[in-house]
Amino acid sequence: MSKYAQAAIEAVELVYQGVTDSPVKAWDMATSKLFGKGSWGQKKGCPKNAFLGLCEDGFIEGIPKGIYNTRENSINKNYAIRAIELITEQPKLLEDIKELWNRASNGNGISHNHQMHIVKALYNKNYIKG
């Protein structure tokens, strides 16, 4: 499991445990712990925006819809949401992250940047609303 997948799980659990009610703070806490506060890994936007985008649109159990991203229409949020739609229809795609990414990104040819690891981890922990 990637560190960003771990961060997403830890962030959700911090909210569940009542440590914070903010997914933004929870993400910052989890990534600070895993990567070091202020580090490049902690600040990386693609996984953060994918996670917060899922929270924003109410895809995460126990986290209310809200405005959590700094960008209203993040491409990484859209990739994560599309991936959830795809695995809801075809759960076997979880076994092939490259193919899941290819479909979620409409075959744009760029490499995924941990967005799919976050989706997979949250889905496997049953943190994605069904």
CSV table of C-alpha atoms in Angstrom, one decimal:
chain,number,residue,atom,x,y,z
A,1,MET,CA,0.0,0.0,0.0
A,2,SER,CA,1.4,3.4,-0.9
A,3,LYS,CA,2.0,6.0,1.7
A,4,TYR,CA,-0.7,8.2,0.1
A,5,ALA,CA,-3.2,5.3,0.4
A,6,GLN,CA,-2.2,5.0,4.1
A,7,ALA,CA,-2.7,8.7,4.5
A,8,ALA,CA,-6.2,8.6,3.1
A,9,ILE,CA,-7.1,5.8,5.4
A,10,GLU,CA,-5.6,7.5,8.4
A,11,ALA,CA,-7.3,10.8,7.6
A,12,VAL,CA,-10.7,9.1,7.5
A,13,GLU,CA,-10.0,7.4,10.7
A,14,LEU,CA,-8.9,10.7,12.4
A,15,VAL,CA,-12.3,12.1,11.5
A,16,TYR,CA,-14.1,8.9,12.7
A,17,GLN,CA,-12.2,9.1,16.0
A,18,GLY,CA,-13.3,12.7,16.5
A,19,VAL,CA,-9.7,14.0,16.4
A,20,THR,CA,-10.9,16.6,13.9
A,21,ASP,CA,-14.1,17.1,11.9
A,22,SER,CA,-12.1,18.6,9.0
A,23,PRO,CA,-10.9,16.3,6.2
A,24,VAL,CA,-8.4,19.0,5.3
A,25,LYS,CA,-6.9,18.9,8.8
A,26,ALA,CA,-7.1,15.1,8.9
A,27,TRP,CA,-5.2,14.9,5.6
A,28,ASP,CA,-2.5,17.3,6.8
A,29,MET,CA,-2.1,15.4,10.1
A,30,ALA,CA,-1.8,12.0,8.3
A,31,THR,CA,0.6,13.2,5.7
A,32,SER,CA,2.7,15.1,8.2
A,33,LYS,CA,3.1,11.9,10.2
A,34,LEU,CA,3.9,9.8,7.1
A,35,PHE,CA,6.1,12.3,5.1
A,36,GLY,CA,7.2,14.9,7.6
A,37,LYS,CA,5.5,18.3,8.1
A,38,GLY,CA,6.1,20.7,5.2
A,39,SER,CA,7.9,18.1,3.1
A,40,TRP,CA,7.3,17.7,-0.6
A,41,GLY,CA,5.5,14.5,0.0
A,42,GLN,CA,3.2,16.1,2.5
A,43,LYS,CA,2.3,19.0,0.1
A,44,LYS,CA,1.8,16.9,-3.1
A,45,GLY,CA,-1.4,18.0,-4.7
A,46,CYS,CA,-2.6,15.1,-6.9
A,47,PRO,CA,-3.3,12.6,-4.1
A,48,LYS,CA,-4.5,15.4,-1.7
A,49,ASN,CA,-7.0,16.8,-4.3
A,50,ALA,CA,-8.2,13.3,-5.1
A,51,PHE,CA,-8.9,12.5,-1.4
A,52,LEU,CA,-10.5,15.9,-0.7
A,53,GLY,CA,-12.5,15.8,-3.8
A,54,LEU,CA,-14.1,12.5,-2.7
A,55,CYS,CA,-14.9,14.0,0.6
A,56,GLU,CA,-16.3,17.1,-1.0
A,57,ASP,CA,-18.8,15.2,-3.1
A,58,GLY,CA,-19.9,13.0,-0.2
A,59,PHE,CA,-18.3,9.7,-1.3
A,60,ILE,CA,-16.7,9.0,2.0
A,61,GLU,CA,-18.8,7.4,4.8
A,62,GLY,CA,-19.2,9.7,7.7
A,63,ILE,CA,-17.7,12.8,6.1
A,64,PRO,CA,-20.3,15.4,5.0
A,65,LYS,CA,-20.3,17.1,1.6
A,66,GLY,CA,-18.5,20.4,1.7
A,67,ILE,CA,-15.9,22.6,0.2
A,68,TYR,CA,-12.5,21.1,1.0
A,69,ASN,CA,-10.4,21.7,-2.1
A,70,THR,CA,-8.9,25.0,-3.0
A,71,ARG,CA,-9.9,24.4,-6.6
A,72,GLU,CA,-13.6,24.1,-7.3
A,73,ASN,CA,-13.3,21.6,-10.2
A,74,SER,CA,-10.1,19.7,-9.6
A,75,ILE,CA,-9.1,17.2,-12.3
A,76,ASN,CA,-7.8,14.9,-9.6
A,77,LYS,CA,-11.1,14.9,-7.9
A,78,ASN,CA,-12.7,14.1,-11.3
A,79,TYR,CA,-10.3,11.2,-11.8
A,80,ALA,CA,-11.1,9.8,-8.4
A,81,ILE,CA,-14.8,10.1,-8.9
A,82,ARG,CA,-14.7,8.5,-12.3
A,83,ALA,CA,-12.6,5.6,-10.8
A,84,ILE,CA,-15.3,5.0,-8.2
A,85,GLU,CA,-18.0,4.9,-10.9
A,86,LEU,CA,-15.9,2.4,-12.9
A,87,ILE,CA,-15.2,0.1,-10.0
A,88,THR,CA,-18.8,0.2,-8.9
A,89,GLU,CA,-19.7,-1.2,-12.3
A,90,GLN,CA,-16.6,-3.4,-12.7
A,91,PRO,CA,-14.9,-4.3,-9.3
A,92,LYS,CA,-12.3,-6.4,-11.1
A,93,LEU,CA,-10.7,-3.1,-12.2
A,94,LEU,CA,-9.3,-2.9,-8.7
A,95,GLU,CA,-6.9,-5.7,-9.6
A,96,ASP,CA,-5.4,-3.6,-12.5
A,97,ILE,CA,-4.6,0.0,-11.3
A,98,LYS,CA,-3.1,0.8,-14.7
A,99,GLU,CA,-6.3,-0.1,-16.6
A,100,LEU,CA,-8.4,1.7,-13.9
A,101,TRP,CA,-6.3,4.8,-14.4
A,102,ASN,CA,-6.4,4.5,-18.2
A,103,ARG,CA,-10.2,4.4,-18.1
A,104,ALA,CA,-10.6,7.1,-15.4
A,105,SER,CA,-8.4,9.4,-17.3
A,106,ASN,CA,-9.9,8.6,-20.7
A,107,GLY,CA,-6.6,7.3,-21.9
A,108,ASN,CA,-4.8,10.6,-21.7
A,109,GLY,CA,-1.4,9.0,-21.6
A,110,ILE,CA,-0.2,10.6,-18.4
A,111,SER,CA,0.9,8.6,-15.4
A,112,HIS,CA,-1.3,8.4,-12.4
A,113,ASN,CA,0.0,10.1,-9.3
A,114,HIS,CA,-1.4,8.0,-6.5
A,115,GLN,CA,-5.1,8.9,-7.1
A,116,MET,CA,-5.9,5.3,-7.9
A,117,HIS,CA,-4.1,4.0,-4.9
A,118,ILE,CA,-6.3,6.3,-2.7
A,119,VAL,CA,-9.5,5.1,-4.4
A,120,LYS,CA,-8.5,1.4,-4.1
A,121,ALA,CA,-7.5,1.7,-0.4
A,122,LEU,CA,-10.7,3.6,0.6
A,123,TYR,CA,-12.9,1.2,-1.4
A,124,ASN,CA,-11.2,-1.9,0.1
A,125,LYS,CA,-11.7,-0.5,3.6
A,126,ASN,CA,-15.4,0.1,2.8
A,127,TYR,CA,-15.0,3.8,3.4
A,128,ILE,CA,-16.7,4.6,0.0
A,129,LYS,CA,-20.4,5.1,0.2
A,130,GLY,CA,-22.2,2.3,-1.6
